[in-house]
Structure formats: C-alpha cells, structure tokens
Amino acid sequence: MKNRSLLMIPGPIEFESAVLAAMGAPTTGHLAPNFVEAFGQALERTRTLFQCKEGQPFVLAGSGTLGMDTACANLVEHGDTALVINTGYFGDRIGAILERYGATVTHIRPAAGHHPALSEVEQVLKSGHFKVMTITHVDTSTGVLADVKGLSALGQKYGALVIVDGVCSVAGEELNMDAWGVDVAFTASQKAVGVPPGLALAVASPKALAAFKNRKTPVGSYYADWTNWLPVMQAYEARKAAYFGTPAVNLVFALNVSLGQILQEGLEVRFARHTRISKAVKAGITALGLGQVPQNDSIAAHTMTAPRFPAGINGADLVPAVSRVGVTLAGGLHPEIKNEYFRIGHMGAVNQNDVLATIGAIESGLSACGYKFETGAGLAAAQRVFSGS
Ligand code: PMP
C-alpha cells in the first residue's frame, strides 16, 4: 500500500471496511427477502438518525443535490415564497432550485464566513409570509455551522416549513428534527453517513407530508415526486417489496451496515467524537498561524475545517504539496474567496491517527511552499487536545 493516500476532503470520505464489503457482496434482486429486510431496517435507522419519531424516511438513488431537489419539488408550488438562510455556495444552489419550482426567493446572505443574527432573520420573517425557510446546516464552501435550533424556532414561530440541508452535517453534527422543529432534512451517503456516493437520504415530518398532500398542482419533477416514492418506502418498511425505480441495491446494503455502526456508536458519543476531532484539527491549524473562514469557533463546523492560506505562500501550491505526502485535501469552493483558503473534511470514520497524519502532512506542505513556522507546532497542539492537557 505504498501509494495509499488518506482522503480528508469534505466528502467522499474514508469508509469502514465492513461498509465496503457490503458494497462488494453479490447483488440481489430488489425484491429478494434479504434486500427487503435490509432496506426496511435502513429506513427505520434513517428515521432514528434524523431524530424524527413520526417522520417519513426516503432513501433514493442520487446525490445530495437530489435531496435538495426533492425537498423543494415536493413542498413548493408556483407563486410560493421562500427564505434562504444563505451561508455559502449551497445556499445559492437551493435558492436556484426553489426558483426552478416557481418560488419567489429572498436570501439572507451574510459575507462569507459569517452567520446572520437571529434578530435580522426575525425581522425578515416578520416582514412577509414565507412558505418555506431553508438552512444549510454546514455550508461546505465556508465551513459555517448554522444555528439550526435557533433558526428553526423562528421559522416555526412565523409559520414557515423548515428545510435543512444536512449534507455536510447529518451523523456528524447534532440534528434533532423533533426537538428543533425541522420539517424536512436531507443528506447524502458519502459524507458523515459513511457510504460511497450515490444515495440521497431524507426525512419529512408529518407537517411537511401534510403540506405536500395539500398541494394544488402536481410536483414539477417526475423522479423526485413523493407520490411515486411514498408507497415504496412504506412497503419496504412493512417488509414488503415494491417498485417505482430500481433501488441502488448494493448501496442500500452498505447504508444499512453503516447506519448500524452509527447507532451502535451512539449519536451523543459520535457527535462528541466529531467535536473532539474538530477541536484538534483547528488547534493544529491555529498553532501553525493559519486563520479560518468562519468568523469564530461558535459558528465553525465540526465535520470540516476551512483554513485560510497564510500570507507569503502561493496558496494554489499547498493542496498539491500536501497530496504529494499522502493526504488529499480540497481547495476553496466559495466563488468570492475561492483562492484564499482550503478545506479539510473530518467526519465519519475519522480518528486521531488521521488527524495527526493530516496536520503532519499540512506542515510538510507548508514547508515545501516556503512558509516559515515552528516545525511540529501544529502536531503538538492537536495532540494536546487529544490528551486533554
Ligand atoms: N449541500 C451541501 C451542504 C453539500 O456539501 C453538498 C456536496 N458537497 C451538496 C449539498 C450537494 O451534494 P452532492 O454533491 O452529493 O450532490
């Protein structure tokens, strides 16, 4: 394994071997009893993961963007109004999707790396009626962690259906749909859920389903239409086979294995592990003299870190230099600051060794780029977090 590289981007991530083994098992038919059982169990586990006791889970073949598309297509009709809490690139994307389905969209769009004040959001909610409000839990382009609890409470207060893009958060950041009043949340398999790319997972609250059932016009997307998927999801959960579109059989087997592992670890324990890992990465980055895109720690994600390039180096050289020593990182994504920062993903199966390898590789990369710093300072800071000293 001399050419092995550690994948530390914000999805896809490193996967557990049991999950990959499930992917590689011989494919069964989608009506086979063992698949019916695995799909049924995966749906139940999805509901548990999203913490929405009466919610309806959907597991569809597609990427996270299908999750966005499905939520918007099913809840929005021409002429509806939507409020997007826009903390980066994926806020722009959901705004574009909402518009595609006929909504008039208002964005609350703070500068990159910032989170809007709840008072500002309340002012906007008060000033007009919004059918839906969207929140990107972790915007992967900025690493900003949204206050889903506070924002959802406001959305509920002013009668908006709350949609949460949890693609870079679910199974890594705390998300409690029931307690926080979230109506639809979705994610993708390749991030903290820990399954190779190809599945969109979503849960709709009873209120969201009621809004869907009260639509006056048909859903504008054929594939995303819950009318087609609802009977299928309900059938599999009742351990009966059903068909609308062929499910991604191997991915669903793998999902069931990963969700089993996630619930076995326990959600509280898992979130605490992500917090500890994140603190170690951020301590390492800070000790090396690098700033971060999020303005402060309270709005910084625990599933990823977005460090700024230090002054005096050519940022474009850093990610390839780190890659040469065996760790794959991601470049910038937010159009306004794209060349000013890079991104480290640390979610799912990530452990202490991965963090130390990553910080060590970043030190090597910085050094190769001619940046002056105390060698080992980042590693020492990360290790102090792990040892609690
Ligand atoms: N939302 C967020 C917050 C994301 O990070 C991503 C993917 N990076 C998406 C949506 C879109 O997911 P996908 O690339 O799987 O379509």
Short mmCIF file of N, CA and C and ligand atoms in Angstrom, two decimals, residues 10-11 62-66 68 90 93 136-141 165-168 186 188 190-191 333 343, ligand 1:
data_model
loop_
_atom_site.label_atom_id
_atom_site.label_comp_id
_atom_site.label_asym_id
_atom_site.label_seq_id
_atom_site.Cartn_x
_atom_site.Cartn_y
_atom_site.Cartn_z
N PRO A 10 -14.14 17.13 2.29
CA PRO A 10 -15.49 17.07 2.88
C PRO A 10 -16.45 16.24 2.02
N GLY A 11 -16.12 15.02 1.80
CA GLY A 11 -16.93 14.04 1.08
C GLY A 11 -16.58 13.98 -0.40
N GLY A 62 -29.25 8.70 -5.88
CA GLY A 62 -28.93 10.03 -6.37
C GLY A 62 -27.96 10.68 -5.40
N SER A 63 -27.50 11.87 -5.69
CA SER A 63 -26.54 12.54 -4.80
C SER A 63 -27.29 13.51 -3.89
N GLY A 64 -26.53 14.25 -3.10
CA GLY A 64 -27.14 15.20 -2.17
C GLY A 64 -28.01 16.23 -2.87
N THR A 65 -27.65 16.56 -4.09
CA THR A 65 -28.44 17.54 -4.84
C THR A 65 -29.85 17.01 -5.09
N LEU A 66 -29.99 15.70 -5.20
CA LEU A 66 -31.33 15.13 -5.33
C LEU A 66 -32.12 15.35 -4.03
N MET A 68 -31.82 17.96 -2.14
CA MET A 68 -32.25 19.36 -2.23
C MET A 68 -33.45 19.47 -3.18
N PHE A 90 -23.92 26.48 -1.21
CA PHE A 90 -25.09 25.59 -1.25
C PHE A 90 -26.38 26.32 -0.93
N ARG A 93 -27.31 27.40 -4.30
CA ARG A 93 -27.87 26.28 -5.08
C ARG A 93 -29.33 26.01 -4.70
N THR A 136 -28.74 25.79 5.52
CA THR A 136 -27.67 24.82 5.23
C THR A 136 -26.95 24.59 6.56
N HIS A 137 -27.08 23.39 7.10
CA HIS A 137 -26.55 23.16 8.46
C HIS A 137 -25.05 23.43 8.50
N VAL A 138 -24.30 22.79 7.59
CA VAL A 138 -22.88 23.16 7.42
C VAL A 138 -22.72 23.49 5.95
N ASP A 139 -22.43 24.75 5.65
CA ASP A 139 -22.17 25.05 4.24
C ASP A 139 -20.72 24.66 3.95
N THR A 140 -20.58 23.68 3.09
CA THR A 140 -19.28 23.07 2.83
C THR A 140 -18.33 24.03 2.13
N SER A 141 -18.86 25.13 1.61
CA SER A 141 -18.00 26.10 0.94
C SER A 141 -17.36 27.08 1.91
N ASP A 165 -30.65 21.49 4.88
CA ASP A 165 -29.65 20.78 4.09
C ASP A 165 -28.60 20.27 5.07
N GLY A 166 -28.69 18.97 5.34
CA GLY A 166 -27.75 18.37 6.30
C GLY A 166 -26.69 17.53 5.61
N VAL A 167 -26.39 17.87 4.36
CA VAL A 167 -25.47 17.03 3.59
C VAL A 167 -24.10 16.94 4.26
N CYS A 168 -23.64 18.05 4.81
CA CYS A 168 -22.32 18.02 5.46
C CYS A 168 -22.45 17.96 6.98
N PHE A 186 -32.26 16.51 4.88
CA PHE A 186 -31.74 15.51 3.94
C PHE A 186 -30.23 15.50 4.01
N ALA A 188 -26.57 13.14 2.12
CA ALA A 188 -26.08 12.27 1.05
C ALA A 188 -25.22 11.20 1.71
N GLN A 190 -22.28 9.96 1.05
CA GLN A 190 -20.81 9.97 1.02
C GLN A 190 -20.14 10.80 2.09
N LYS A 191 -20.94 11.40 2.97
CA LYS A 191 -20.30 12.24 3.99
C LYS A 191 -20.35 11.52 5.34
N LEU A 333 -14.08 26.68 -2.49
CA LEU A 333 -15.28 26.48 -3.31
C LEU A 333 -16.12 27.75 -3.42
N ARG A 343 -9.80 23.27 2.25
CA ARG A 343 -10.78 22.60 3.12
C ARG A 343 -10.30 21.21 3.53
N1 PMP B 1 -25.31 20.55 0.23
C1 PMP B 1 -24.14 20.57 0.87
C2 PMP B 1 -24.04 21.31 2.17
C3 PMP B 1 -23.03 19.90 0.34
O1 PMP B 1 -21.88 19.91 0.97
C4 PMP B 1 -23.17 19.21 -0.89
C5 PMP B 1 -22.00 18.47 -1.50
N2 PMP B 1 -20.76 18.95 -1.23
C6 PMP B 1 -24.41 19.23 -1.51
C7 PMP B 1 -25.46 19.90 -0.92
C8 PMP B 1 -24.62 18.53 -2.81
O2 PMP B 1 -24.39 17.18 -2.68
P1 PMP B 1 -23.92 16.30 -3.93
O3 PMP B 1 -22.59 16.80 -4.33
O4 PMP B 1 -23.86 14.91 -3.34
O5 PMP B 1 -24.95 16.44 -4.96
#
